[in-house]
Coordinates of C-alpha atoms and ligand atoms in Angstrom, one line a residue:
X1 CA 59.3 20.3 39.6
X2 CA 55.8 21.8 39.8
X3 CA 54.1 19.3 37.4
X4 CA 56.1 16.4 39.1
X5 CA 54.9 17.6 42.6
X6 CA 51.2 18.1 41.3
X7 CA 51.0 14.5 40.0
X8 CA 52.9 13.0 43.0
X9 CA 50.6 14.6 45.6
X10 CA 47.5 13.6 43.5
X11 CA 48.6 10.0 43.3
X12 CA 49.9 9.7 46.9
X13 CA 46.8 11.1 48.6
X14 CA 44.5 9.2 46.3
X15 CA 42.6 12.1 45.2
X16 CA 41.2 13.3 41.8
X17 CA 43.1 16.6 41.2
X18 CA 46.5 18.0 42.4
X19 CA 47.7 21.3 41.3
X20 CA 50.2 24.1 42.2
X21 CA 48.8 27.8 41.8
X22 CA 50.3 31.0 41.9
X23 CA 48.5 34.0 43.5
X24 CA 47.8 37.0 41.4
X25 CA 47.2 40.5 42.6
X26 CA 43.4 40.2 42.3
X27 CA 41.5 37.5 43.9
X28 CA 42.5 34.9 41.5
X29 CA 45.2 32.4 41.1
X30 CA 47.0 31.0 37.9
X31 CA 47.4 27.1 37.7
X32 CA 51.4 26.6 37.2
X33 CA 50.8 22.8 36.9
X34 CA 47.7 20.4 37.3
X35 CA 47.4 16.8 37.3
X36 CA 44.2 14.8 37.1
X37 CA 43.4 11.1 37.9
X38 CA 41.0 10.8 34.8
X39 CA 42.3 11.2 31.2
X40 CA 41.0 14.8 31.5
X41 CA 43.6 17.3 30.8
X42 CA 43.8 20.4 33.1
X43 CA 45.1 23.5 31.3
X44 CA 48.0 25.2 32.8
X45 CA 47.9 29.0 33.0
X46 CA 44.2 29.2 33.6
X47 CA 43.0 31.7 36.1
X48 CA 40.7 30.4 39.0
X49 CA 38.9 32.2 41.8
X50 CA 41.0 32.5 45.0
X51 CA 38.5 34.6 47.0
X52 CA 36.3 34.1 49.9
X53 CA 34.7 30.5 50.1
X54 CA 37.6 28.8 48.2
X55 CA 40.5 26.7 49.5
X56 CA 42.9 29.2 47.7
X57 CA 41.1 32.0 49.4
X58 CA 41.3 30.5 52.9
X59 CA 45.1 29.7 52.5
X60 CA 45.9 33.1 51.3
X61 CA 43.9 34.7 54.0
X62 CA 45.3 32.6 57.0
X63 CA 48.9 31.6 55.5
X64 CA 48.1 28.1 56.6
X65 CA 46.8 24.7 55.3
X66 CA 43.1 24.7 54.8
X67 CA 40.2 22.5 53.9
X68 CA 36.9 23.4 52.2
X69 CA 33.8 21.3 51.6
X70 CA 31.9 22.7 48.7
X71 CA 28.1 22.3 48.9
X72 CA 25.7 21.8 46.1
X73 CA 25.1 25.4 45.8
X74 CA 28.7 26.6 45.7
X75 CA 29.4 28.2 42.2
X76 CA 33.2 27.4 42.6
X77 CA 32.6 23.8 43.4
X78 CA 30.0 23.5 40.6
X79 CA 32.2 25.2 38.1
X80 CA 35.2 23.3 38.9
X81 CA 33.1 20.0 39.4
X82 CA 34.7 19.5 42.7
X83 CA 33.4 18.4 46.2
X84 CA 36.3 18.7 48.5
X85 CA 39.5 20.9 48.5
X86 CA 42.6 20.9 50.7
X87 CA 45.5 23.2 50.2
X88 CA 48.8 24.5 51.9
X89 CA 50.7 27.8 51.4
X90 CA 54.0 28.0 49.3
X91 CA 55.9 30.5 50.8
X92 CA 58.9 31.9 49.1
X93 CA 61.6 33.9 50.9
X94 CA 59.1 35.0 53.5
X95 CA 56.1 35.9 51.3
X96 CA 53.2 33.9 50.3
X97 CA 53.7 32.9 46.6
X98 CA 51.0 30.3 46.1
X99 CA 49.3 27.0 47.0
X100 CA 49.6 23.3 46.7
X101 CA 46.1 21.8 46.6
X102 CA 44.5 18.6 45.8
X103 CA 40.6 18.3 45.1
X104 CA 38.1 15.5 45.1
X105 CA 35.2 15.1 43.2
X106 CA 33.6 12.0 45.2
X107 CA 31.9 11.8 48.4
X108 CA 34.7 10.6 50.5
X109 CA 36.8 13.7 51.9
X110 CA 40.5 13.5 51.6
X111 CA 42.2 11.6 54.5
X112 CA 43.2 13.3 57.8
X113 CA 46.7 14.4 57.8
X114 CA 46.2 15.5 53.9
X115 CA 47.0 19.2 55.2
X116 CA 50.4 18.3 56.6
X117 CA 51.6 16.1 53.7
X118 CA 50.5 19.2 51.4
X119 CA 52.6 21.4 53.6
X120 CA 55.6 19.5 53.2
X121 CA 55.5 19.2 49.7
X122 CA 54.8 23.0 49.6
X123 CA 58.0 23.4 51.3
X124 CA 59.9 21.4 48.4
X125 CA 58.1 23.5 45.7
X126 CA 59.0 26.7 47.6
X127 CA 62.8 25.6 47.5
X128 CA 62.5 24.9 43.6
X129 CA 61.1 28.3 42.9
X130 CA 63.5 30.2 45.2
X131 CA 66.2 28.5 43.3
X132 CA 64.8 29.3 39.9
X133 CA 64.2 33.0 41.1
X134 CA 67.7 33.3 42.3
X135 CA 69.0 32.0 39.1
X136 CA 66.9 34.4 37.1
X137 CA 68.0 37.3 39.5
X138 CA 71.7 36.2 38.9
X139 CA 71.3 36.2 35.2
X140 CA 69.6 39.6 35.2
X141 CA 72.4 40.9 37.2
X142 CA 75.1 39.5 35.1
X143 CA 73.5 40.8 32.1
X144 CA 73.2 44.4 33.9
X145 CA 77.0 44.1 34.7
X146 CA 77.9 43.3 31.2
X147 CA 75.7 46.1 29.9
X148 CA 77.2 48.6 32.3
X149 CA 80.8 47.6 31.3
X150 CA 80.0 48.0 27.7
X151 CA 78.4 51.4 28.3
X152 CA 81.6 52.6 30.1
X153 CA 83.7 51.3 27.2
X154 CA 81.6 53.1 24.8
X155 CA 82.2 56.1 27.0
X156 CA 85.9 55.7 27.2
X157 CA 86.1 55.3 23.3
X158 CA 84.1 58.6 22.9
X159 CA 86.2 60.5 25.3
X160 CA 89.3 59.2 23.6
X161 CA 87.9 60.1 20.2
X162 CA 86.5 63.4 20.9
X163 CA 89.3 64.4 23.4
X164 CA 92.8 63.2 23.2
X165 CA 92.8 62.0 19.8
X166 CA 91.5 65.4 18.4
X167 CA 93.8 67.4 20.4
X168 CA 96.9 65.2 19.2
X169 CA 95.6 65.8 15.5
X170 CA 95.3 69.6 16.0
X171 CA 99.1 69.4 17.7
X172 CA 100.4 67.6 14.6
X173 CA 98.8 70.4 12.4
X174 CA 100.5 73.1 14.4
X175 CA 103.7 71.3 14.4
X176 CA 103.4 71.0 10.6
X177 CA 102.8 74.6 10.1
X178 CA 105.8 75.3 12.5
X179 CA 108.0 72.9 10.4
X180 CA 107.0 74.7 7.3
X181 CA 108.1 78.1 8.9
X182 CA 111.6 76.9 10.0
X183 CA 114.0 79.1 7.8
X184 CA 116.4 77.3 5.5
X185 CA 119.7 76.7 7.2
X186 CA 118.4 75.4 10.2
X187 CA 118.3 71.5 9.0
X188 CA 118.9 70.2 12.4
X189 CA 115.7 71.8 13.9
X190 CA 113.6 70.6 10.8
X191 CA 114.8 67.1 11.0
X192 CA 114.1 67.2 14.8
X193 CA 110.4 68.4 14.1
X194 CA 109.8 65.8 11.5
X195 CA 110.9 63.1 13.8
X196 CA 108.5 64.4 16.5
X197 CA 105.7 64.5 14.0
X198 CA 106.4 61.0 12.9
X199 CA 106.3 59.8 16.4
X200 CA 103.0 61.8 17.2
X201 CA 101.4 60.2 14.0
X202 CA 102.6 56.7 15.5
X203 CA 101.0 57.6 18.8
X204 CA 97.9 58.4 16.9
X205 CA 97.8 55.2 15.2
X206 CA 98.2 53.4 18.4
X207 CA 95.5 55.3 20.2
X208 CA 93.0 54.5 17.2
X209 CA 94.0 50.7 17.6
X210 CA 93.5 50.9 21.2
X211 CA 90.3 52.6 21.2
X212 CA 89.0 50.3 18.6
X213 CA 89.6 47.5 21.0
X214 CA 87.9 49.2 23.7
X215 CA 84.7 49.8 21.7
X216 CA 84.6 49.6 17.9
X217 CA 83.1 52.8 16.8
X218 CA 82.0 51.0 13.6
X219 CA 79.7 48.7 15.3
X220 CA 77.5 51.4 16.7
X221 CA 77.6 53.4 13.5
X222 CA 77.2 50.5 10.8
X223 CA 76.0 47.5 12.6
X224 CA 77.1 43.9 13.0
X225 CA 77.7 42.9 9.4
X226 CA 79.7 46.0 8.7
X227 CA 82.0 45.6 11.8
X228 CA 82.5 42.0 11.1
X229 CA 83.6 42.8 7.5
X230 CA 86.2 45.3 9.0
X231 CA 87.4 42.4 11.5
X232 CA 87.6 39.9 8.5
X233 CA 89.7 42.4 6.4
X234 CA 92.2 42.9 9.3
X235 CA 92.9 39.2 10.0
X236 CA 96.1 38.0 8.8
X237 CA 94.4 34.6 8.2
X238 CA 92.1 34.7 5.2
X239 CA 88.4 34.8 6.3
X240 CA 85.3 33.4 4.5
X241 CA 82.5 35.6 6.2
X242 CA 78.9 34.7 6.1
X243 CA 76.6 37.3 7.5
X244 CA 73.0 36.0 7.6
X245 CA 71.5 38.8 9.5
X246 CA 69.8 42.1 8.1
X247 CA 69.3 45.3 10.0
X248 CA 70.0 46.1 13.6
X249 CA 70.1 43.7 16.5
X250 CA 69.7 44.4 20.1
X251 CA 73.0 46.4 21.2
X252 CA 74.0 43.8 23.7
X253 CA 73.7 41.1 21.0
X254 CA 75.7 43.1 18.6
X255 CA 78.4 43.9 21.0
X256 CA 78.4 40.2 22.2
X257 CA 78.8 38.6 18.8
X258 CA 81.4 41.2 17.8
X259 CA 83.7 40.5 20.8
X260 CA 83.2 36.5 20.0
X261 CA 84.5 37.0 16.8
X262 CA 87.2 39.6 17.4
X263 CA 88.6 37.3 20.3
X264 CA 88.2 34.1 18.1
X265 CA 90.2 35.8 15.4
X266 CA 92.9 37.1 17.5
X267 CA 93.2 33.5 18.7
X268 CA 93.5 32.0 15.2
X269 CA 96.1 34.5 14.3
X270 CA 98.1 34.0 17.6
X271 CA 97.7 30.4 18.2
X272 CA 96.1 28.4 15.5
X273 CA 98.7 28.2 12.6
X274 CA 95.7 28.0 10.4
X275 CA 95.6 28.4 6.5
X276 CA 91.8 29.5 6.6
X277 CA 89.2 30.6 8.9
X278 CA 85.3 30.5 8.4
X279 CA 83.2 33.3 10.3
X280 CA 79.4 33.3 10.4
X281 CA 76.5 35.0 12.1
X282 CA 72.8 33.9 11.4
X283 CA 69.6 34.7 13.1
X284 CA 67.3 31.6 13.5
X285 CA 64.5 30.9 15.8
X286 CA 65.1 33.8 18.1
X287 CA 68.7 33.3 18.4
X288 CA 71.9 34.6 16.8
X289 CA 74.4 32.0 15.9
X290 CA 77.8 32.9 15.9
X291 CA 80.6 30.5 14.4
X292 CA 84.3 30.7 13.9
X293 CA 86.0 27.6 12.6
X294 CA 89.7 27.2 11.8
X295 CA 91.8 24.6 10.2
X296 CA 94.7 25.0 12.6
X297 CA 96.3 22.9 15.3
X298 CA 93.6 22.8 17.7
X299 CA 93.9 22.3 21.4
X300 CA 92.1 25.6 22.6
X301 CA 90.9 25.5 26.0
X302 CA 88.8 27.6 28.6
X303 CA 91.7 28.7 30.7
X304 CA 91.2 30.6 33.8
X305 CA 91.0 34.2 33.4
X306 CA 91.9 34.6 29.8
X307 CA 90.0 35.5 26.4
X308 CA 87.8 32.4 26.1
X309 CA 86.7 32.3 29.6
X310 CA 85.7 36.1 29.3
X311 CA 83.6 35.2 26.2
X312 CA 81.9 32.5 28.0
X313 CA 80.9 34.8 30.9
X314 CA 79.8 37.5 28.4
X315 CA 77.8 34.7 26.5
X316 CA 76.2 33.3 29.6
X317 CA 75.3 36.7 31.2
X318 CA 73.3 37.2 27.8
X319 CA 71.5 33.9 28.5
X320 CA 73.4 32.4 25.6
X321 CA 75.4 29.3 25.2
X322 CA 79.1 28.8 24.0
X323 CA 80.7 25.5 22.7
X324 CA 84.2 24.8 21.8
X325 CA 85.3 21.9 20.0
X326 CA 89.2 21.7 19.5
X327 CA 90.7 18.4 19.5
X328 CA 94.4 18.6 18.8
X329 CA 95.3 18.5 15.2
X330 CA 91.5 19.1 14.2
X331 CA 91.1 22.7 14.1
X332 CA 89.0 24.7 16.2
X333 CA 85.2 25.5 16.2
X334 CA 83.8 27.9 18.5
X335 CA 80.0 28.1 18.4
X336 CA 77.9 30.7 20.2
X337 CA 74.1 31.2 20.5
X338 CA 72.7 34.4 21.9
X339 CA 68.9 34.9 22.3
X340 CA 67.7 37.8 20.3
X341 CA 65.3 38.9 22.9
X342 CA 67.3 40.3 25.8
X343 CA 66.6 38.4 29.1
X344 CA 65.4 35.2 27.4
X345 CA 67.4 32.0 27.5
X346 CA 68.6 30.4 24.4
X347 CA 66.9 27.0 23.8
X348 CA 68.7 24.0 22.5
X349 CA 67.4 23.6 18.9
X350 CA 68.0 20.4 16.7
X351 CA 69.2 22.0 13.5
X352 CA 73.0 22.4 13.5
X353 CA 74.6 25.5 12.5
X354 CA 75.2 25.4 8.7
Ligands
ATP1 N1 92.0 28.9 17.5 C1 93.0 28.3 18.3 N2 93.7 27.3 17.8 C2 94.6 26.9 18.7 N3 94.7 27.1 20.0 C3 94.0 28.0 20.6 C4 92.9 28.7 19.7 N4 92.3 29.6 20.5 C5 92.8 29.3 21.6 N5 93.7 28.5 21.9 C6 94.6 28.1 22.9 O1 93.7 28.1 24.1 C7 94.4 29.0 25.1 C8 93.2 29.9 25.6 O2 92.8 30.9 24.7 P1 92.4 32.2 25.6 O3 92.0 33.2 24.2 O4 91.4 32.0 26.4 O5 93.7 33.0 25.9 P2 94.9 33.5 25.2 O6 94.6 33.9 23.8 O7 96.2 32.7 25.6 O8 95.0 35.0 26.1 P3 94.1 36.2 26.0 O9 93.1 35.7 25.0 O10 93.7 36.6 27.2 O11 95.0 37.1 25.1 C9 95.3 29.8 24.2 O12 96.3 30.1 25.1 C10 95.7 28.8 23.2 O13 96.7 27.7 23.8
MG2 MG1 92.9 35.0 23.2

């Protein structure tokens, strides 16, 4: 938007340059977008002065549109090769964010009314920036929510493991000792104790399974590859697994990828009637690609409030993408990309997942 606006104001107002700049803490501004009437390309990102005697400085000081004629001796004018500058503030959510400006190199000053027109373009840019910032803030807050939910799950898993599970194990051991001590001839009591022990063993197994679903300890201990191998082993449908990552990844990415595969494999087992499933993870170009493909009945959909929707929320919260391809009768392909740098947004890349 900034680039389009810089070009549009430059052309519309028939000046030599148009730009959008963002104020920095010191007396400079960074060019976010710049347009020139000549073939000359103006680099984006460069720092230019925004102090006293410049249009940017005036706009910053007054918070209003301003115009400056740079005389022969003005170092700024000379350095930038310009004669006139006009600018208007870009105010985002009540505070001055930057400037939208034009500049002329010739002897003719920009026409009267340039200030007002710039000010209205400034409003447009401000709206676009506010939207972008709101989106970035939303993404960051979704990521924080996912991270804190994961942390809570990890805590619950640890409490279960170190607390209830350990106590149950020691109760089973005491019971076993008591069972050994039952005098001969009390067959009924021994049988009853055997039954209770078997029941407790069952509860322990259930609890282990339950806490694995909350947060798999193997993921924190062994990393994604190891945890995926464990998932693949437990799948009732045979899994061909390809792990194209080495070492550890950011926690949020490991957890995200794990839950994608775990939910997808649960779906394959529960819905797909597939004979085989392929699972892969691969780190390429700053993203982790995760895919799960089965040869089952297809027809998977993001239905409100269920497993796949939960995955989509999680993936998007991490700035990633999720794609589901599941025509009836043609199997199901779930493909996910997660940025490896937390906070980044996955970019569309041209090469397909292998
Ligand atoms: N691999 C698959 N093959 C065929 N159908 C699928 C597959 N995965 C999902 N589906 C279909 O898509 C629907 C939505 O899946 P989703 O995982 O969101 O919910 P669910 O598995 O039914 O419930 P939950 O995951 O909450 O236990 C499923 O009910 C199923 O009909
Ligand atoms: Mg499901």
